[in-house]
PDB file of C-alpha atoms and ligand atoms in Angstrom:
ATOM      1  CA  MET A   1      20.303  -0.123   0.633  1.00  0.00           C
ATOM      2  CA  GLU A   2      16.527  -0.407   1.102  1.00  0.00           C
ATOM      3  CA  LYS A   3      16.256  -3.092  -1.546  1.00  0.00           C
ATOM      4  CA  GLU A   4      18.948  -5.194   0.165  1.00  0.00           C
ATOM      5  CA  PHE A   5      17.154  -4.863   3.485  1.00  0.00           C
ATOM      6  CA  TRP A   6      13.838  -6.110   2.064  1.00  0.00           C
ATOM      7  CA  ASP A   7      15.461  -8.825  -0.065  1.00  0.00           C
ATOM      8  CA  LYS A   8      17.076 -10.166   3.095  1.00  0.00           C
ATOM      9  CA  ARG A   9      13.763 -10.142   4.979  1.00  0.00           C
ATOM     10  CA  TRP A  10      12.064 -12.093   2.181  1.00  0.00           C
ATOM     11  CA  LYS A  11      14.982 -14.509   1.819  1.00  0.00           C
ATOM     12  CA  LYS A  12      15.019 -15.279   5.556  1.00  0.00           C
ATOM     13  CA  LYS A  13      11.213 -15.307   5.609  1.00  0.00           C
ATOM     14  CA  THR A  14      11.173 -12.772   8.465  1.00  0.00           C
ATOM     15  CA  THR A  15       7.857 -11.398   7.255  1.00  0.00           C
ATOM     16  CA  GLY A  16       6.042 -10.854  10.535  1.00  0.00           C
ATOM     17  CA  TRP A  17       3.833  -8.177   8.946  1.00  0.00           C
ATOM     18  CA  ASP A  18       2.186 -10.740   6.656  1.00  0.00           C
ATOM     19  CA  MET A  19      -1.415 -11.277   7.795  1.00  0.00           C
ATOM     20  CA  GLY A  20      -2.071 -14.193   5.454  1.00  0.00           C
ATOM     21  CA  GLN A  21      -5.329 -12.559   4.402  1.00  0.00           C
ATOM     22  CA  VAL A  22      -6.765  -9.374   2.942  1.00  0.00           C
ATOM     23  CA  SER A  23      -6.856  -6.672   5.604  1.00  0.00           C
ATOM     24  CA  PRO A  24     -10.489  -6.442   6.887  1.00  0.00           C
ATOM     25  CA  PRO A  25     -10.807  -2.614   6.692  1.00  0.00           C
ATOM     26  CA  ILE A  26      -9.533  -2.677   3.105  1.00  0.00           C
ATOM     27  CA  GLN A  27     -11.790  -5.603   2.230  1.00  0.00           C
ATOM     28  CA  ALA A  28     -14.793  -3.667   3.579  1.00  0.00           C
ATOM     29  CA  TYR A  29     -13.740  -0.669   1.493  1.00  0.00           C
ATOM     30  CA  ILE A  30     -13.377  -2.766  -1.667  1.00  0.00           C
ATOM     31  CA  ASP A  31     -16.757  -4.399  -1.040  1.00  0.00           C
ATOM     32  CA  GLN A  32     -18.607  -1.092  -1.354  1.00  0.00           C
ATOM     33  CA  LEU A  33     -16.935  -0.066  -4.637  1.00  0.00           C
ATOM     34  CA  ILE A  34     -19.300  -0.192  -7.586  1.00  0.00           C
ATOM     35  CA  ASP A  35     -17.150   0.585 -10.640  1.00  0.00           C
ATOM     36  CA  LYS A  36     -14.984  -2.474 -11.271  1.00  0.00           C
ATOM     37  CA  SER A  37     -13.232  -0.941 -14.273  1.00  0.00           C
ATOM     38  CA  ILE A  38     -11.080   1.363 -12.122  1.00  0.00           C
ATOM     39  CA  ARG A  39      -7.282   1.205 -12.243  1.00  0.00           C
ATOM     40  CA  VAL A  40      -5.928   0.201  -8.847  1.00  0.00           C
ATOM     41  CA  LEU A  41      -2.317   0.144  -7.627  1.00  0.00           C
ATOM     42  CA  ILE A  42      -0.964  -1.621  -4.545  1.00  0.00           C
ATOM     43  CA  PRO A  43       2.547  -0.406  -3.659  1.00  0.00           C
ATOM     44  CA  GLY A  44       4.981  -2.439  -1.533  1.00  0.00           C
ATOM     45  CA  CYS A  45       2.477  -5.223  -1.937  1.00  0.00           C
ATOM     46  CA  GLY A  46       4.361  -8.222  -0.493  1.00  0.00           C
ATOM     47  CA  ASN A  47       2.064 -11.225  -0.802  1.00  0.00           C
ATOM     48  CA  ALA A  48      -0.621  -8.875  -2.140  1.00  0.00           C
ATOM     49  CA  TYR A  49      -3.714 -10.495  -0.652  1.00  0.00           C
ATOM     50  CA  GLU A  50      -5.564  -7.303  -1.573  1.00  0.00           C
ATOM     51  CA  ALA A  51      -4.578  -7.703  -5.232  1.00  0.00           C
ATOM     52  CA  GLN A  52      -5.887 -11.252  -5.297  1.00  0.00           C
ATOM     53  CA  TYR A  53      -9.101 -10.211  -3.586  1.00  0.00           C
ATOM     54  CA  LEU A  54      -9.612  -7.370  -6.068  1.00  0.00           C
ATOM     55  CA  MET A  55      -9.046  -9.632  -9.065  1.00  0.00           C
ATOM     56  CA  GLU A  56     -11.419 -12.224  -7.677  1.00  0.00           C
ATOM     57  CA  GLN A  57     -14.089  -9.561  -7.222  1.00  0.00           C
ATOM     58  CA  GLY A  58     -13.734  -8.526 -10.872  1.00  0.00           C
ATOM     59  CA  PHE A  59     -11.347  -5.572 -10.564  1.00  0.00           C
ATOM     60  CA  LYS A  60      -9.224  -6.711 -13.490  1.00  0.00           C
ATOM     61  CA  ASN A  61      -7.208  -3.460 -13.741  1.00  0.00           C
ATOM     62  CA  THR A  62      -5.277  -4.131 -10.569  1.00  0.00           C
ATOM     63  CA  PHE A  63      -1.514  -3.496 -10.556  1.00  0.00           C
ATOM     64  CA  ILE A  64       1.160  -4.149  -7.972  1.00  0.00           C
ATOM     65  CA  VAL A  65       4.601  -2.637  -7.410  1.00  0.00           C
ATOM     66  CA  GLU A  66       7.211  -4.322  -5.270  1.00  0.00           C
ATOM     67  CA  ILE A  67      10.962  -3.795  -4.930  1.00  0.00           C
ATOM     68  CA  SER A  68      11.911  -7.269  -3.735  1.00  0.00           C
ATOM     69  CA  GLN A  69      12.193 -10.313  -5.992  1.00  0.00           C
ATOM     70  CA  GLY A  70      11.487 -12.544  -2.982  1.00  0.00           C
ATOM     71  CA  ALA A  71       8.098 -10.890  -2.506  1.00  0.00           C
ATOM     72  CA  ILE A  72       7.241 -11.172  -6.183  1.00  0.00           C
ATOM     73  CA  ASP A  73       8.227 -14.860  -6.211  1.00  0.00           C
ATOM     74  CA  SER A  74       6.158 -15.518  -3.108  1.00  0.00           C
ATOM     75  CA  PHE A  75       3.120 -13.739  -4.569  1.00  0.00           C
ATOM     76  CA  LYS A  76       3.410 -15.516  -7.926  1.00  0.00           C
ATOM     77  CA  ALA A  77       3.699 -18.907  -6.225  1.00  0.00           C
ATOM     78  CA  ARG A  78       0.607 -18.124  -4.168  1.00  0.00           C
ATOM     79  CA  TYR A  79      -1.455 -16.613  -6.988  1.00  0.00           C
ATOM     80  CA  PRO A  80      -0.059 -17.670 -10.388  1.00  0.00           C
ATOM     81  CA  GLU A  81      -3.141 -16.407 -12.243  1.00  0.00           C
ATOM     82  CA  PHE A  82      -2.204 -12.749 -11.684  1.00  0.00           C
ATOM     83  CA  PRO A  83      -1.263 -11.136 -15.044  1.00  0.00           C
ATOM     84  CA  GLU A  84       2.493 -10.729 -15.457  1.00  0.00           C
ATOM     85  CA  ASP A  85       2.105  -7.361 -17.194  1.00  0.00           C
ATOM     86  CA  GLN A  86       0.333  -5.968 -14.116  1.00  0.00           C
ATOM     87  CA  ILE A  87       3.356  -6.575 -11.904  1.00  0.00           C
ATOM     88  CA  PHE A  88       5.907  -3.755 -11.622  1.00  0.00           C
ATOM     89  CA  HIS A  89       9.062  -5.169 -10.111  1.00  0.00           C
ATOM     90  CA  GLN A  90      10.727  -1.908  -9.155  1.00  0.00           C
ATOM     91  CA  ASP A  91      11.099   0.854  -6.603  1.00  0.00           C
ATOM     92  CA  PHE A  92       7.766   2.602  -6.032  1.00  0.00           C
ATOM     93  CA  PHE A  93       9.559   5.954  -6.013  1.00  0.00           C
ATOM     94  CA  GLU A  94      10.792   5.335  -9.555  1.00  0.00           C
ATOM     95  CA  LEU A  95       7.466   4.147 -10.958  1.00  0.00           C
ATOM     96  CA  GLU A  96       6.338   6.227 -13.939  1.00  0.00           C
ATOM     97  CA  THR A  97       3.071   5.711 -15.753  1.00  0.00           C
ATOM     98  CA  THR A  98       1.242   7.344 -18.616  1.00  0.00           C
ATOM     99  CA  HIS A  99      -1.985   5.846 -17.236  1.00  0.00           C
ATOM    100  CA  PRO A 100      -2.567   7.217 -13.747  1.00  0.00           C
ATOM    101  CA  PHE A 101      -4.614   5.325 -11.181  1.00  0.00           C
ATOM    102  CA  ASP A 102      -8.119   5.839  -9.796  1.00  0.00           C
ATOM    103  CA  LEU A 103      -7.223   4.215  -6.511  1.00  0.00           C
ATOM    104  CA  ILE A 104      -4.025   3.375  -4.639  1.00  0.00           C
ATOM    105  CA  LEU A 105      -4.344   1.048  -1.649  1.00  0.00           C
ATOM    106  CA  GLU A 106      -1.996   1.524   1.293  1.00  0.00           C
ATOM    107  CA  GLN A 107      -1.305  -1.549   3.417  1.00  0.00           C
ATOM    108  CA  THR A 108       1.891  -1.526   5.556  1.00  0.00           C
ATOM    109  CA  PHE A 109       3.974   0.155   2.868  1.00  0.00           C
ATOM    110  CA  PHE A 110       4.062   3.713   4.248  1.00  0.00           C
ATOM    111  CA  CYS A 111       5.291   2.360   7.614  1.00  0.00           C
ATOM    112  CA  ALA A 112       8.019   0.397   5.803  1.00  0.00           C
ATOM    113  CA  ILE A 113       9.738   3.317   4.097  1.00  0.00           C
ATOM    114  CA  GLN A 114      12.265   5.517   5.856  1.00  0.00           C
ATOM    115  CA  PRO A 115      10.390   8.375   7.607  1.00  0.00           C
ATOM    116  CA  GLU A 116      12.484  10.982   5.772  1.00  0.00           C
ATOM    117  CA  LYS A 117      10.881   9.763   2.538  1.00  0.00           C
ATOM    118  CA  ARG A 118       7.322  10.456   3.662  1.00  0.00           C
ATOM    119  CA  ASN A 119       7.085  13.766   1.867  1.00  0.00           C
ATOM    120  CA  GLU A 120       8.354  12.133  -1.313  1.00  0.00           C
ATOM    121  CA  TYR A 121       5.718   9.402  -0.825  1.00  0.00           C
ATOM    122  CA  ALA A 122       2.934  12.020  -0.745  1.00  0.00           C
ATOM    123  CA  VAL A 123       4.285  13.786  -3.847  1.00  0.00           C
ATOM    124  CA  LYS A 124       4.611  10.477  -5.705  1.00  0.00           C
ATOM    125  CA  MET A 125       1.078   9.447  -4.754  1.00  0.00           C
ATOM    126  CA  LYS A 126      -0.246  12.703  -6.148  1.00  0.00           C
ATOM    127  CA  ALA A 127       1.689  12.128  -9.398  1.00  0.00           C
ATOM    128  CA  LEU A 128       0.423   8.552  -9.806  1.00  0.00           C
ATOM    129  CA  LEU A 129      -3.253   9.342  -9.162  1.00  0.00           C
ATOM    130  CA  LYS A 130      -5.786  10.742 -11.590  1.00  0.00           C
ATOM    131  CA  PRO A 131      -6.954  14.265 -10.615  1.00  0.00           C
ATOM    132  CA  LYS A 132      -9.830  12.868  -8.492  1.00  0.00           C
ATOM    133  CA  GLY A 133      -8.117   9.606  -7.620  1.00  0.00           C
ATOM    134  CA  LYS A 134      -7.936   8.340  -4.042  1.00  0.00           C
ATOM    135  CA  LEU A 135      -5.245   7.009  -1.745  1.00  0.00           C
ATOM    136  CA  VAL A 136      -7.033   4.718   0.716  1.00  0.00           C
ATOM    137  CA  GLY A 137      -5.836   2.317   3.356  1.00  0.00           C
ATOM    138  CA  LEU A 138      -4.234   1.955   6.726  1.00  0.00           C
ATOM    139  CA  MET A 139      -1.501   3.862   8.526  1.00  0.00           C
ATOM    140  CA  PHE A 140      -0.178   3.165  11.977  1.00  0.00           C
ATOM    141  CA  ASP A 141      -1.125   5.363  14.893  1.00  0.00           C
ATOM    142  CA  PHE A 142       1.636   4.963  17.437  1.00  0.00           C
ATOM    143  CA  PRO A 143       4.709   7.053  18.234  1.00  0.00           C
ATOM    144  CA  LEU A 144       7.410   7.246  15.605  1.00  0.00           C
ATOM    145  CA  GLU A 145      10.323   5.437  17.198  1.00  0.00           C
ATOM    146  CA  SER A 146      12.458   2.694  15.709  1.00  0.00           C
ATOM    147  CA  GLY A 147      11.187   0.651  12.778  1.00  0.00           C
ATOM    148  CA  PRO A 148      10.102  -0.627  10.422  1.00  0.00           C
ATOM    149  CA  PRO A 149       7.257  -0.484  11.125  1.00  0.00           C
ATOM    150  CA  PHE A 150       7.644   3.268  11.627  1.00  0.00           C
ATOM    151  CA  GLY A 151       4.702   4.863  13.405  1.00  0.00           C
ATOM    152  CA  GLY A 152       3.357   8.387  13.382  1.00  0.00           C
ATOM    153  CA  SER A 153       0.319  10.514  14.107  1.00  0.00           C
ATOM    154  CA  VAL A 154      -2.503  12.230  12.238  1.00  0.00           C
ATOM    155  CA  LYS A 155      -0.850  15.585  12.952  1.00  0.00           C
ATOM    156  CA  GLU A 156       2.423  14.474  11.406  1.00  0.00           C
ATOM    157  CA  TYR A 157       0.808  12.698   8.445  1.00  0.00           C
ATOM    158  CA  GLU A 158      -1.229  15.807   7.590  1.00  0.00           C
ATOM    159  CA  THR A 159       1.985  17.769   7.099  1.00  0.00           C
ATOM    160  CA  TYR A 160       2.843  15.541   4.123  1.00  0.00           C
ATOM    161  CA  PHE A 161      -0.576  15.122   2.541  1.00  0.00           C
ATOM    162  CA  LEU A 162      -2.334  18.477   3.006  1.00  0.00           C
ATOM    163  CA  PRO A 163       0.084  20.314   0.665  1.00  0.00           C
ATOM    164  CA  GLN A 164      -0.735  17.764  -2.081  1.00  0.00           C
ATOM    165  CA  PHE A 165      -4.430  16.932  -1.579  1.00  0.00           C
ATOM    166  CA  THR A 166      -7.576  18.814  -0.577  1.00  0.00           C
ATOM    167  CA  THR A 167      -9.174  16.042   1.522  1.00  0.00           C
ATOM    168  CA  VAL A 168      -7.231  14.141   4.163  1.00  0.00           C
ATOM    169  CA  LYS A 169      -9.470  11.973   6.351  1.00  0.00           C
ATOM    170  CA  MET A 170      -7.834   9.822   9.005  1.00  0.00           C
ATOM    171  CA  ASP A 171      -9.986   8.007  11.537  1.00  0.00           C
ATOM    172  CA  ARG A 172      -9.315   5.171  13.944  1.00  0.00           C
ATOM    173  CA  ALA A 173      -9.995   1.916  12.096  1.00  0.00           C
ATOM    174  CA  HIS A 174     -12.769  -0.055  13.840  1.00  0.00           C
ATOM    175  CA  ASN A 175     -12.249  -3.414  12.130  1.00  0.00           C
ATOM    176  CA  SER A 176      -8.477  -3.984  12.350  1.00  0.00           C
ATOM    177  CA  ILE A 177      -7.132  -7.460  13.011  1.00  0.00           C
ATOM    178  CA  GLU A 178      -6.801  -8.107  16.747  1.00  0.00           C
ATOM    179  CA  PRO A 179      -3.044  -7.311  17.218  1.00  0.00           C
ATOM    180  CA  ARG A 180      -3.494  -3.995  15.400  1.00  0.00           C
ATOM    181  CA  GLN A 181      -6.692  -2.867  17.115  1.00  0.00           C
ATOM    182  CA  GLY A 182      -6.427   0.728  18.338  1.00  0.00           C
ATOM    183  CA  ARG A 183      -3.159   1.149  16.457  1.00  0.00           C
ATOM    184  CA  GLU A 184      -4.391   1.818  12.921  1.00  0.00           C
ATOM    185  CA  LEU A 185      -5.937   4.764  11.108  1.00  0.00           C
ATOM    186  CA  PHE A 186      -8.195   4.247   8.133  1.00  0.00           C
ATOM    187  CA  VAL A 187      -7.127   6.949   5.701  1.00  0.00           C
ATOM    188  CA  MET A 188      -8.823   8.401   2.657  1.00  0.00           C
ATOM    189  CA  ILE A 189      -6.850  11.042   0.808  1.00  0.00           C
ATOM    190  CA  CYS A 190      -7.951  12.747  -2.412  1.00  0.00           C
ATOM    191  CA  SER A 191      -8.435  15.995  -4.251  1.00  0.00           C
ATOM    192  CA  ASP A 192     -11.947  17.236  -5.018  1.00  0.00           C
TER     193      ASP A 192
HETATM  194  C1  SAM B 201       6.052  -4.349   5.633  1.00  0.00           C
HETATM  195  S1  SAM B 201       6.029  -5.085   4.059  1.00  0.00           S
HETATM  196  C2  SAM B 201       4.297  -5.086   3.683  1.00  0.00           C
HETATM  197  C3  SAM B 201       3.902  -6.018   2.584  1.00  0.00           C
HETATM  198  C4  SAM B 201       2.385  -6.049   2.289  1.00  0.00           C
HETATM  199  N1  SAM B 201       1.884  -4.746   1.944  1.00  0.00           N
HETATM  200  C5  SAM B 201       1.643  -6.607   3.474  1.00  0.00           C
HETATM  201  O1  SAM B 201       0.971  -5.831   4.165  1.00  0.00           O
HETATM  202  O2  SAM B 201       1.724  -7.824   3.712  1.00  0.00           O
HETATM  203  C6  SAM B 201       6.662  -3.809   3.023  1.00  0.00           C
HETATM  204  C7  SAM B 201       6.870  -4.255   1.591  1.00  0.00           C
HETATM  205  O3  SAM B 201       7.275  -3.140   0.825  1.00  0.00           O
HETATM  206  C8  SAM B 201       8.317  -3.516  -0.059  1.00  0.00           C
HETATM  207  N2  SAM B 201       9.076  -2.280  -0.344  1.00  0.00           N
HETATM  208  C9  SAM B 201       9.863  -1.587   0.511  1.00  0.00           C
HETATM  209  N3  SAM B 201      10.331  -0.476  -0.067  1.00  0.00           N
HETATM  210  C10 SAM B 201       9.820  -0.464  -1.334  1.00  0.00           C
HETATM  211  C11 SAM B 201       9.914   0.458  -2.409  1.00  0.00           C
HETATM  212  N4  SAM B 201      10.651   1.570  -2.322  1.00  0.00           N
HETATM  213  N5  SAM B 201       9.240   0.190  -3.541  1.00  0.00           N
HETATM  214  C12 SAM B 201       8.476  -0.956  -3.651  1.00  0.00           C
HETATM  215  N6  SAM B 201       8.352  -1.852  -2.653  1.00  0.00           N
HETATM  216  C13 SAM B 201       9.002  -1.609  -1.501  1.00  0.00           C
HETATM  217  C14 SAM B 201       9.097  -4.578   0.694  1.00  0.00           C
HETATM  218  O4  SAM B 201       9.839  -5.426  -0.141  1.00  0.00           O
HETATM  219  C15 SAM B 201       7.975  -5.306   1.427  1.00  0.00           C
HETATM  220  O5  SAM B 201       7.480  -6.386   0.671  1.00  0.00           O
END
């Protein structure tokens, strides 16, 4: 059901979420990372500008997971240099790995899943991260009504992440792109 929905969006090119660039708050976060050997995952990556940016900055252990063939095709056409064996074409919720990640970057994926799957998202993130790994990125900060994109609040988001992680920091992003200003939280979620 979900796969069909996203395949249709990619086929019809109704991809209004696509910023055509790496998200500035995530770029600023990447820019202050020192260890370039870390394993990074970008779920629901779409055109994966963040993955390209990471690779170009020397983060060669960057992986993407995406359910829709249309998204994968679009990304590959845009950035053919990305290693094939670092692309997981599958449902994020079914992703299994024997090599957990140091960092998972969230960029308009959480808001794309059905809200009833948010708890499952938090549990899956915990399972995919190394013990001190981090989930970092952006989540929307507007009332949860119809979607996608599905909104939410810090209070609601904490109910999913606090049972899984010891640190859940969510602050208003100060460097969002103009249409998203005041509507995004920069989140950093990890266990100490
Ligand atoms: C709103 S788009 C965001 C794409 C990209 N992160 C961006 O910001 O441009 C959500 C993406 O998640 C993908 N997606 C939705 N559900 C998924 C799932 N369960 N597993 C993997 N990818 C999924 C969709 O195909 C779509 O490309």
